[in-house]
Structure formats: C-alpha cells, structure tokens
PDB file of C-alpha atoms in Angstrom:
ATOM      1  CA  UNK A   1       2.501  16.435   5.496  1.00  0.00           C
ATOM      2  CA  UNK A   2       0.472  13.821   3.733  1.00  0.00           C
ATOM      3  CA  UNK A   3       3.390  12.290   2.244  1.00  0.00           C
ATOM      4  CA  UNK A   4       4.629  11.829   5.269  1.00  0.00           C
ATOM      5  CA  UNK A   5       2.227  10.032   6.644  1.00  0.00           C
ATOM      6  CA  UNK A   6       2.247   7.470   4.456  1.00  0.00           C
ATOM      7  CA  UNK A   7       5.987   6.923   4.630  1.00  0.00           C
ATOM      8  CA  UNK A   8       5.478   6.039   8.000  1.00  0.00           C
ATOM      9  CA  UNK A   9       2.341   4.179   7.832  1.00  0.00           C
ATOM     10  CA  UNK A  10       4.312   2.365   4.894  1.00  0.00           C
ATOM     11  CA  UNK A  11       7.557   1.853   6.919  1.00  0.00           C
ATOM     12  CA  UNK A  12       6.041   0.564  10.520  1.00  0.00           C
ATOM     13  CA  UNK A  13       3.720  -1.728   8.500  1.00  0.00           C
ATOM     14  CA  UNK A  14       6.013  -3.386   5.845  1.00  0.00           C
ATOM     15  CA  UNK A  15       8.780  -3.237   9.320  1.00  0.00           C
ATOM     16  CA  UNK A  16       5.844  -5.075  11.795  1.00  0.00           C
ATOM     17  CA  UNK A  17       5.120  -7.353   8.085  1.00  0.00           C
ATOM     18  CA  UNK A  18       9.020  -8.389   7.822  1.00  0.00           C
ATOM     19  CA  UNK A  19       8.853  -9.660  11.890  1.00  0.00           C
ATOM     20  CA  UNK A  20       5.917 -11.220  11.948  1.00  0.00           C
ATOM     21  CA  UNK A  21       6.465 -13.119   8.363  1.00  0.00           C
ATOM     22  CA  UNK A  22      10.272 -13.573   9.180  1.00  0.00           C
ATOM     23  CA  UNK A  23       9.105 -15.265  13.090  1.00  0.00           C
ATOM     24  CA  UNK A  24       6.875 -17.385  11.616  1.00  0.00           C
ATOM     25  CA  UNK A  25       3.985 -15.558  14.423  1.00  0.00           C
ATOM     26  CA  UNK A  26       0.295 -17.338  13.995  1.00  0.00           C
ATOM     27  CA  UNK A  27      -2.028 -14.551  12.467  1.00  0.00           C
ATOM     28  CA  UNK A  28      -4.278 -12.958  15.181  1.00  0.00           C
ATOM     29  CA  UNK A  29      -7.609 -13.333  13.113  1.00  0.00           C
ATOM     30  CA  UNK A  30      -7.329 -16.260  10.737  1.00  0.00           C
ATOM     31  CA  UNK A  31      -6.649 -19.745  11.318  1.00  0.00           C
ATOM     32  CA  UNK A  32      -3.130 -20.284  11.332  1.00  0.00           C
ATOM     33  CA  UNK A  33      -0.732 -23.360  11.914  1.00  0.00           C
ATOM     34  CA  UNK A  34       2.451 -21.042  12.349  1.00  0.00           C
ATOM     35  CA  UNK A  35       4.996 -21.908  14.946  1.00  0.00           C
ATOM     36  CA  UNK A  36       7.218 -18.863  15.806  1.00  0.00           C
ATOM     37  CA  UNK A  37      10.816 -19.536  15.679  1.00  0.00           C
ATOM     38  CA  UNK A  38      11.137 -17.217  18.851  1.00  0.00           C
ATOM     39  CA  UNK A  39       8.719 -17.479  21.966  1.00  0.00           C
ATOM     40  CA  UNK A  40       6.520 -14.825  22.785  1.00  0.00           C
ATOM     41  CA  UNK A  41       5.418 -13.294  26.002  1.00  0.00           C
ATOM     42  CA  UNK A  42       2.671 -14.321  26.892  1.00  0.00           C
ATOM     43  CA  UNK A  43      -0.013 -11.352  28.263  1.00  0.00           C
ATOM     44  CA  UNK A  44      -0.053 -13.299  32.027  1.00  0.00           C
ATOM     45  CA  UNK A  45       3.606 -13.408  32.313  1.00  0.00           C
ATOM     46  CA  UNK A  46       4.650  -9.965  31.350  1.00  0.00           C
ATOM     47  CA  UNK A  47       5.333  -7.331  34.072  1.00  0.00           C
ATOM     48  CA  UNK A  48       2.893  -4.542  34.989  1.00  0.00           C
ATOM     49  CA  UNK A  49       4.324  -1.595  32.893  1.00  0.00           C
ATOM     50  CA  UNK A  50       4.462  -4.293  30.169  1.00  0.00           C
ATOM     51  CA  UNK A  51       1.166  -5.116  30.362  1.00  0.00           C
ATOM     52  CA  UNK A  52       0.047  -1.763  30.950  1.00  0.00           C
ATOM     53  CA  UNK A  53       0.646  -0.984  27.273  1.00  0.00           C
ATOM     54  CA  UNK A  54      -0.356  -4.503  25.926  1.00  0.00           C
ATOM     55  CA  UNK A  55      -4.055  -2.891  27.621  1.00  0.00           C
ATOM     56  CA  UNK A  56      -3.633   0.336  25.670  1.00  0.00           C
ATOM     57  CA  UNK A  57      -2.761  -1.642  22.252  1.00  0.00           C
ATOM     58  CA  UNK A  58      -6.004  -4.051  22.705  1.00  0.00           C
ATOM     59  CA  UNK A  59      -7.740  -1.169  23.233  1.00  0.00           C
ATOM     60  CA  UNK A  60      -6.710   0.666  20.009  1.00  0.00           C
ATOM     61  CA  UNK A  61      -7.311  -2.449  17.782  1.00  0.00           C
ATOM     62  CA  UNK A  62     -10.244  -3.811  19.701  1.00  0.00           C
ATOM     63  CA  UNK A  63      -8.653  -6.958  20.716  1.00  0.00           C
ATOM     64  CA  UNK A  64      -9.019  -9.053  23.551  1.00  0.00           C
ATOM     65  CA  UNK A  65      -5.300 -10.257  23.446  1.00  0.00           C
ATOM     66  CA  UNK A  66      -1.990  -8.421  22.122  1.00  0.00           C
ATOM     67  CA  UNK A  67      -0.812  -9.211  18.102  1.00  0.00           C
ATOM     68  CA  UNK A  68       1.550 -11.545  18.382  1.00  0.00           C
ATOM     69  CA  UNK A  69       3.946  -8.811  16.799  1.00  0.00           C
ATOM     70  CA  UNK A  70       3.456  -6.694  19.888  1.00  0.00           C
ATOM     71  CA  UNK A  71       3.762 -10.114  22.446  1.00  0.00           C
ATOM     72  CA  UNK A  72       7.523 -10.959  20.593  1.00  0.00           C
ATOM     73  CA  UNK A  73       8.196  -7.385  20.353  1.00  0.00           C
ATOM     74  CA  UNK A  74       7.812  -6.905  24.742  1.00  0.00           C
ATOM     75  CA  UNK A  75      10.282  -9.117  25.339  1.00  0.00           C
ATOM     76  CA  UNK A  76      12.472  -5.651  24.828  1.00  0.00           C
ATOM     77  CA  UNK A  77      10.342  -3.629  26.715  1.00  0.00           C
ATOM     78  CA  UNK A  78      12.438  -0.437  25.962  1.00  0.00           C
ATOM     79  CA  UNK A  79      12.105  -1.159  22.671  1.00  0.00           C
ATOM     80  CA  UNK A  80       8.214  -2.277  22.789  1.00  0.00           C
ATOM     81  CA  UNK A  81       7.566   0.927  24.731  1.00  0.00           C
ATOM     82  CA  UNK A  82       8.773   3.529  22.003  1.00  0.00           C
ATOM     83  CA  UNK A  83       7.583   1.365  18.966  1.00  0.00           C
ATOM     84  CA  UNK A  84       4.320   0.890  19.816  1.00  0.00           C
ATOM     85  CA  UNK A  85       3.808   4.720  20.377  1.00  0.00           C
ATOM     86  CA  UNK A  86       5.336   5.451  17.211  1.00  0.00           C
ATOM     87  CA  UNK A  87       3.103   2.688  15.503  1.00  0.00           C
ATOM     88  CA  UNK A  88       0.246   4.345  17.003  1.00  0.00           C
ATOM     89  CA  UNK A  89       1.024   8.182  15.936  1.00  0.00           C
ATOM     90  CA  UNK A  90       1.644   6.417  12.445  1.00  0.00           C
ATOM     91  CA  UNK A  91      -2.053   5.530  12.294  1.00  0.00           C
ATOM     92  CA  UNK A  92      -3.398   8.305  14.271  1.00  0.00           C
ATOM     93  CA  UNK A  93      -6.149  10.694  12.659  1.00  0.00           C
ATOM     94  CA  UNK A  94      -3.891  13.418  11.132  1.00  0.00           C
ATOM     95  CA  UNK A  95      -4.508  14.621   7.573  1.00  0.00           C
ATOM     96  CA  UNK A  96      -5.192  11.313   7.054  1.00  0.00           C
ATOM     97  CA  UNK A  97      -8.000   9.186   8.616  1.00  0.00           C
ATOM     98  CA  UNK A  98      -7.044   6.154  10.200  1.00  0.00           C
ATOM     99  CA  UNK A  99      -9.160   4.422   8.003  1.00  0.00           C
ATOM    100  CA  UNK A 100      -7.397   5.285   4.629  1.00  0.00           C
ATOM    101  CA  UNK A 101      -3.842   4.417   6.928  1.00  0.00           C
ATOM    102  CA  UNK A 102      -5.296   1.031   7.172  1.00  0.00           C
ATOM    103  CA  UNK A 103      -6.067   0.688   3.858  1.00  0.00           C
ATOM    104  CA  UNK A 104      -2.718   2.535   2.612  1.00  0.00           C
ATOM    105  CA  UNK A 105      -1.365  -0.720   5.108  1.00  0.00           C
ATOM    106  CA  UNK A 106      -3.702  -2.997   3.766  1.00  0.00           C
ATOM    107  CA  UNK A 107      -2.117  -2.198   0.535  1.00  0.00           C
ATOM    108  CA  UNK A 108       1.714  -2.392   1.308  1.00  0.00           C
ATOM    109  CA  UNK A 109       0.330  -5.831   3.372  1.00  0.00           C
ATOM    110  CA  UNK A 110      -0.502  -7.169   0.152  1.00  0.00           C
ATOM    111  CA  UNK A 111       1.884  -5.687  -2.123  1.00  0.00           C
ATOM    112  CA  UNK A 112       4.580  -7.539   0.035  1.00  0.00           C
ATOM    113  CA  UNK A 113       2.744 -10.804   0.290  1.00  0.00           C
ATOM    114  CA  UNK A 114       2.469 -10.788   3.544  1.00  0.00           C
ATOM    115  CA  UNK A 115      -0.150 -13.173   5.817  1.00  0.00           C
ATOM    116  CA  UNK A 116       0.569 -11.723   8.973  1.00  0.00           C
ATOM    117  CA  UNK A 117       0.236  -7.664   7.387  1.00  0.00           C
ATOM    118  CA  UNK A 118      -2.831  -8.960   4.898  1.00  0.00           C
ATOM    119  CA  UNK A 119      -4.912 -10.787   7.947  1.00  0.00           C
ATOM    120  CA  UNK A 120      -4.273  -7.944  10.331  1.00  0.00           C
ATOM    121  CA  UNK A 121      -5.282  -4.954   8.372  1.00  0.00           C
ATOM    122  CA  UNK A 122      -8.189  -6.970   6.449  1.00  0.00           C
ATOM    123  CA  UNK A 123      -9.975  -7.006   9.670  1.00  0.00           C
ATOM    124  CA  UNK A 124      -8.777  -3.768  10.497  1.00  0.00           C
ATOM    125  CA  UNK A 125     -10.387  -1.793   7.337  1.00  0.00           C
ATOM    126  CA  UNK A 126     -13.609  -4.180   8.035  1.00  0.00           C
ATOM    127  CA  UNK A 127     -14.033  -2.825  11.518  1.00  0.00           C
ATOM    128  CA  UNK A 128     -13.483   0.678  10.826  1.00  0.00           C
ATOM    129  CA  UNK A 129     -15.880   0.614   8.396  1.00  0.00           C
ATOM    130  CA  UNK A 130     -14.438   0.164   4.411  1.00  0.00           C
ATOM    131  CA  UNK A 131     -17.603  -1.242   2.532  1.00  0.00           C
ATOM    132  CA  UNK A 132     -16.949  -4.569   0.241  1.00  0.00           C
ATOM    133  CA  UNK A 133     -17.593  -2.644  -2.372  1.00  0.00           C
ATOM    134  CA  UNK A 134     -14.436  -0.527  -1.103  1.00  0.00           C
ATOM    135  CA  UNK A 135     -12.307  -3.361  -0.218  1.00  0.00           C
ATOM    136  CA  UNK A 136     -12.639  -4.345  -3.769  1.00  0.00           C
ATOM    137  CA  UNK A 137     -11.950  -1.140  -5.309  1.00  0.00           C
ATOM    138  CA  UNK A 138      -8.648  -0.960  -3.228  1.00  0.00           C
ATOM    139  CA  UNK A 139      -7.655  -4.313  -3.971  1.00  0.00           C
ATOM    140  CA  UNK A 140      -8.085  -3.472  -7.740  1.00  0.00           C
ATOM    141  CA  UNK A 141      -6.131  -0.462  -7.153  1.00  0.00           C
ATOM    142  CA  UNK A 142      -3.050  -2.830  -5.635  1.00  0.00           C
ATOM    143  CA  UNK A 143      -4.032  -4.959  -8.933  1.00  0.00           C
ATOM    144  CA  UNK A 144      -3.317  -2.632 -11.129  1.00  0.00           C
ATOM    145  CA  UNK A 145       0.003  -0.677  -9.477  1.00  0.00           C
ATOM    146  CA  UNK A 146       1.314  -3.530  -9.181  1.00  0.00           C
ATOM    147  CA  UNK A 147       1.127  -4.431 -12.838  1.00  0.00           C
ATOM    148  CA  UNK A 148       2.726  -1.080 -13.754  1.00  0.00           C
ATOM    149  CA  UNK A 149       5.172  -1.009 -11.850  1.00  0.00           C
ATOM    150  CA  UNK A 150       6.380  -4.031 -12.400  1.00  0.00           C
ATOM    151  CA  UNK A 151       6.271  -3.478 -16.009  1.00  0.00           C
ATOM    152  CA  UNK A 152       8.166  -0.088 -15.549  1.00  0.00           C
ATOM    153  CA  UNK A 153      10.587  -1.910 -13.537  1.00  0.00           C
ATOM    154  CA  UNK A 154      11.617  -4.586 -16.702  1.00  0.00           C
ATOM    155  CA  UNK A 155      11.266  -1.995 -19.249  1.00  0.00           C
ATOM    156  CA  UNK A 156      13.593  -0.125 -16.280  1.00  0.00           C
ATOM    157  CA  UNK A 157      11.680   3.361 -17.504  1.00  0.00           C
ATOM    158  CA  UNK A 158      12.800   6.700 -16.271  1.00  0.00           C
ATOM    159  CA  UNK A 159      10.201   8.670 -14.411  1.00  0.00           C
ATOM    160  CA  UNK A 160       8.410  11.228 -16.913  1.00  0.00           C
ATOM    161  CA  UNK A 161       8.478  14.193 -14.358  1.00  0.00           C
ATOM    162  CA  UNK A 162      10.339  15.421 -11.295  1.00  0.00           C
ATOM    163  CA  UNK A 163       7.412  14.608  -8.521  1.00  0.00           C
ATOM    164  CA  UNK A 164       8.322  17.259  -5.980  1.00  0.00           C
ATOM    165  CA  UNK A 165       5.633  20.217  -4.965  1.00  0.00           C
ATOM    166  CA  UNK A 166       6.493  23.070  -8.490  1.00  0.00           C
ATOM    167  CA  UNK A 167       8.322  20.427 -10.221  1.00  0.00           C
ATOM    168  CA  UNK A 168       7.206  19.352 -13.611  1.00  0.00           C
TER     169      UNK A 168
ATOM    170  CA  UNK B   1      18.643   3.124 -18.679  1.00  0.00           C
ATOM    171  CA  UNK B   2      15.255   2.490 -20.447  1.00  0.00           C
ATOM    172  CA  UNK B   3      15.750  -1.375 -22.179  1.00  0.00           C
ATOM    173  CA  UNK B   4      12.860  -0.294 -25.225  1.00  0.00           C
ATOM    174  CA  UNK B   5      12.841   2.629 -27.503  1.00  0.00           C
ATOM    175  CA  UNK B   6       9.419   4.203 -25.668  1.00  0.00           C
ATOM    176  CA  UNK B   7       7.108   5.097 -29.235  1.00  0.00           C
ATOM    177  CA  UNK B   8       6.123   8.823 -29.823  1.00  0.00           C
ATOM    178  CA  UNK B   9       2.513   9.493 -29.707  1.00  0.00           C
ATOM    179  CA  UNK B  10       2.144  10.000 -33.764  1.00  0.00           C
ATOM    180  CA  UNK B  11       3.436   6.300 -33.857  1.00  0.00           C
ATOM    181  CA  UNK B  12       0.257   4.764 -32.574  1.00  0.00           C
ATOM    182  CA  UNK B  13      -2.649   4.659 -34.779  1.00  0.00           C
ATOM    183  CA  UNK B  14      -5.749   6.917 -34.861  1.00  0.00           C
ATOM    184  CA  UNK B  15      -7.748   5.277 -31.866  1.00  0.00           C
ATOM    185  CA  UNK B  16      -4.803   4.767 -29.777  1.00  0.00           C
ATOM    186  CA  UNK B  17      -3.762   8.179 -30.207  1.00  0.00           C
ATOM    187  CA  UNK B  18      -7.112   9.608 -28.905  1.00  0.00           C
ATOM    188  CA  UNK B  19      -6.525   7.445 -26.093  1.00  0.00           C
ATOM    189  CA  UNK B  20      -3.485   8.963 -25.458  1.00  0.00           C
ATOM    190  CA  UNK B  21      -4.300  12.351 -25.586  1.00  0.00           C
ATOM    191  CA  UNK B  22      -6.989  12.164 -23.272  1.00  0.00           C
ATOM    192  CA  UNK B  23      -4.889  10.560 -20.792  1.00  0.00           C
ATOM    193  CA  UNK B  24      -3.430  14.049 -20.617  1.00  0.00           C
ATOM    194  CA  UNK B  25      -6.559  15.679 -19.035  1.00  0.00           C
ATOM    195  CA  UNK B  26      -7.576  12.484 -16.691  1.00  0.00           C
ATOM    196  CA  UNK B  27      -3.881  13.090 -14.824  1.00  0.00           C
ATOM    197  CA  UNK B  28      -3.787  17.183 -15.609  1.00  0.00           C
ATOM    198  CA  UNK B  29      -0.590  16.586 -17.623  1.00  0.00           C
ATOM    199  CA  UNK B  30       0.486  18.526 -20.711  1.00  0.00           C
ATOM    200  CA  UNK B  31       2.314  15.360 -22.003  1.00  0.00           C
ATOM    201  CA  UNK B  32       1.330  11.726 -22.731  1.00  0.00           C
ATOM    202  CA  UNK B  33       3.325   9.666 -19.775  1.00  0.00           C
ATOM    203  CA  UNK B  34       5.953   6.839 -21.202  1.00  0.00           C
ATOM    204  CA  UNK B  35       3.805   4.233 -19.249  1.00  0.00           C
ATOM    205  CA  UNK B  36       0.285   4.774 -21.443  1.00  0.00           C
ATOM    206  CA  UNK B  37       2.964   4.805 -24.442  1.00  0.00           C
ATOM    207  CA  UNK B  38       4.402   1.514 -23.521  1.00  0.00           C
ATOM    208  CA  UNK B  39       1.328  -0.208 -22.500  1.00  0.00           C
ATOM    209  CA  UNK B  40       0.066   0.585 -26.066  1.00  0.00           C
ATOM    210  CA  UNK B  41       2.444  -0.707 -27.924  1.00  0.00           C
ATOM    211  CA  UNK B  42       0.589  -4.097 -28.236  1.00  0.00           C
ATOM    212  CA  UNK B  43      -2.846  -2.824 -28.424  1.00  0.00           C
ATOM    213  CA  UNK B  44      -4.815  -5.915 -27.506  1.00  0.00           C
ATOM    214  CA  UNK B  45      -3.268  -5.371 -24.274  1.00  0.00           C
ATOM    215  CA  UNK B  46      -3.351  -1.489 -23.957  1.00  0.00           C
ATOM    216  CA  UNK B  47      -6.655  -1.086 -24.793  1.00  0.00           C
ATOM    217  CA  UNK B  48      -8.358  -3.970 -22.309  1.00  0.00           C
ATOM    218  CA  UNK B  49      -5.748  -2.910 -19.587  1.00  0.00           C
ATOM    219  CA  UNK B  50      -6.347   0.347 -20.115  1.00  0.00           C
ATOM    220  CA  UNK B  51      -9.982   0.372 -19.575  1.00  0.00           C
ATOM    221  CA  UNK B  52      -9.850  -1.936 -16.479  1.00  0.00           C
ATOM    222  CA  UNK B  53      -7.357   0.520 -14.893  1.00  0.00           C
ATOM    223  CA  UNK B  54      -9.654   3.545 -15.551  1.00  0.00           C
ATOM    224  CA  UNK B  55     -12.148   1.414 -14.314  1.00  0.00           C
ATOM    225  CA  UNK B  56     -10.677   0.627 -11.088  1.00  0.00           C
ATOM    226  CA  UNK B  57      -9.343   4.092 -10.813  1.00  0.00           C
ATOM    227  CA  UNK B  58     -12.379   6.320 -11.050  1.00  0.00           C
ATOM    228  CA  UNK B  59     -14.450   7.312  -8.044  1.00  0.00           C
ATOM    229  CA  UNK B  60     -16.504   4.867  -6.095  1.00  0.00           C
ATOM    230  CA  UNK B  61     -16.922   3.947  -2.721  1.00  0.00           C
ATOM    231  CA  UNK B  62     -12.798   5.172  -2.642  1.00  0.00           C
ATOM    232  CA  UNK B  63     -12.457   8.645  -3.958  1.00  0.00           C
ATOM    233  CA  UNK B  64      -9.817   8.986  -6.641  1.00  0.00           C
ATOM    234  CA  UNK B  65      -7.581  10.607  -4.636  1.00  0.00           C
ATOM    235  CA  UNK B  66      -7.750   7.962  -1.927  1.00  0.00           C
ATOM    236  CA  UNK B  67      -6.816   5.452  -4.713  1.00  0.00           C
ATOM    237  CA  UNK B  68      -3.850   7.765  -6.179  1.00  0.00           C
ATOM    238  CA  UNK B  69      -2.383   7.503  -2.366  1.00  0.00           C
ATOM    239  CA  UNK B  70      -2.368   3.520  -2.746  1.00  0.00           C
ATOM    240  CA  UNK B  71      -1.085   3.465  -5.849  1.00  0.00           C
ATOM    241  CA  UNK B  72       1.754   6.034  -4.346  1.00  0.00           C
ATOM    242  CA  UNK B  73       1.821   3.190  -1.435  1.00  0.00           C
ATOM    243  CA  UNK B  74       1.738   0.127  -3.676  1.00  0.00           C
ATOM    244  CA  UNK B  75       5.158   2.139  -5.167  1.00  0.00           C
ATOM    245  CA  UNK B  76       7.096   2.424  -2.692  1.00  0.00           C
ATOM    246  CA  UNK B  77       6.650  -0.617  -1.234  1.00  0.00           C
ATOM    247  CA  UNK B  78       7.499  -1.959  -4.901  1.00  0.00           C
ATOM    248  CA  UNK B  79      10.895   0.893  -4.708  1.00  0.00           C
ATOM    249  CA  UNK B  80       9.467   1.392  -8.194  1.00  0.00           C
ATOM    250  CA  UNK B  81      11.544   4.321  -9.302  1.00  0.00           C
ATOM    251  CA  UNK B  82       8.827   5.733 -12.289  1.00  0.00           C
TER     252      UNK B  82
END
C-alpha cells in the first residue's frame, strides 16, 4: 500500500506543479510577480457550494485564502469538486503520515523545478513540523538521487534487480 | 542498452573493492549494484561522492527509510528506469 501512496502523492503534486508552473499562478507564500495567463476565481465571486470547499481546503492547509491552483481549478467546479477530494485522500494519514507526503511532495516539487510545488510544500513541511535539520537532510537526499539518476540515465544502465515484493 | 562496459568488482583496486563489498550489507544485497561500480570508476569522484551520499543517507532527524521513499520519489519523478 505504501507504494501506492506515493504514486499518488507523486502524481497530484507534479499534476497541481505542471498547472500552476504552466499558468504562470503567483506562489501563495513567497513574493511573487507572476501574472496567470488564465484568470482565477476569486474566493468572493465563487458560488456557495464553490466556496464551501474553498473553506474546507483553507482549513486543511491553514490558509486564510484558497492556492491559487485550487482558485483556477473552480472555475470547473465538477472538476474542482472531485480533485480536491482526491488531492486530499492523497495526503491523508494512511501508512504514511502526512508529514513524510509533504516531504515525498516537497521532493518531486524540487526534483521538477517547480516554484509554485517548491514554495507550497516548503511551508507545508515547516508547519507540520520537519526540523531544519530535517529539511536539510531531505534536500540532500533530492541532491544526491538526483545525481544518480541522472548519471544512470546517460550511462542508460539497466536496473540490477527486478524491484517487485520476492523478486531479486 | 548500457553506453559503458560497467567494471567487475576485482577490477577496482584494493580500497575500492572494500568499498564495494560493504555496500552489499548497507542495502542487504548479495551483489555489488552497477551504480557503486560506475561511480567508482574515477575514484576521486567515487570515493568523495560516495561518502557524502552515505552521509546524507544515514539516519538523522529523517529515518533511513523515510529517505529511501524520497529517493524512490525523486525517481519517478526523474522516470529513471534503474
């Protein structure tokens, strides 16, 4: 089950990343002189079952506005609707903490190169409690992946072992 | 298809090999993986990356196995097949 947990924490973040890069949205914690390409709703304007969720996603993060990803995501309430609630079983306490999903998204944030991913889940780890001294041992981790598999990736090796459960 | 000829563990020299071969217990392998082979094969790099990696990949304030699951994440976000 673990595994697939992070496949979705993996997929919904570098997904949320790839919008919220690709739209140009400001970052929700940081400074930011991004102009989205596409307008967003804004939290007054949106219509009641609308901003009922927007409420239950500002709780969950601990925000007192929407991410932009969620604001250009309502326009499509339908869509919103589902998306955020699989977002949120994504990083819901399973066999893995929330916590480690943030840092798992923390990782793929930075992995990708992504400002929107990289501000939101920096100050996501932060509040749920990863010391500095733990934000700098994952970021060393991400360091050091990345080096390997980017070396395994010109070299174009061949895994050394089948990774399935019994496999060698 | 791999672009190098990956070098057999008797090709490295004494201290390399030892390096090597304890690999095998830190991952609970009974071989020597072709990435600590590769990585060795210009020692001056090996050696300090090497010890930076085990470094960064031993237990701190992150357990080891919370590490191993970012370096699985870091992967697949990379679609790095090894």
């Amino acid at each position: 089950m673990i595994w697939y947990e992070i496949a979705y924490v993996a997929g919904v973040t570098h997904a949320l990343n790839a919008v919220a890069d690709g739209l140009r949205l400001p970052l929700d914690f940081s400074p930011s002189s991004r102009l989205p390409v596409l307008p967003l709703i804004e939290p007054g304007d949106a219509p009641p079952e609308v901003k009922a969720t927007f409420d239950e996603i500002m709780t969950f993060y601990a925000m007192d506005r929407a991410p932009a990803v969620f604001r250009w995501m309502a326009r499509d309430a339908g869509f919103f609707h589902n998306y955020w609630a699989a977002t949120r079983e994504a990083f819901t306490d399973r066999k893995l903490p929330r916590l480690m999903k943030e840092i798992l998204a923390l990782a793929a944030s930075l992995t990708a190169k992504s400002d929107y991913g990289v501000d939101f889940h920096l100050r996501e780890v932060r509040r749920l409690g990863l010391s500095e001294r733990g934000l700098m041992e994952a970021i060393e981790v991400v360091q050091c992946f990345n080096t390997v598999t980017k070396i395994a990736d010109a070299l174009q090796l061949q895994p050394d072992f089948d990774p399935r459960p019994g496999s060698r | 298809m791999e672009i190098v000829r990956v070098p057999e563990v008797h090709e490295f020299s004494p201290e390399d090999q030892k390096f090597l071969e304890a690999g095998k217990a830190w991952f609970k392998i009974d071989f020597v993986p072709k990435m600590g082979r590769v990585l060795r094969v210009i020692p001056e790099f090996g050696r300090t990356y090497g010890r930076a990696s085990r470094r960064a990949m031993t237990d701190g304030a992150l357990s080891r196995a919370q590490k191993e699951l970012i370096a699985a994440t870091v992967s697949a976000i990379n679609v790095c097949e090894y």
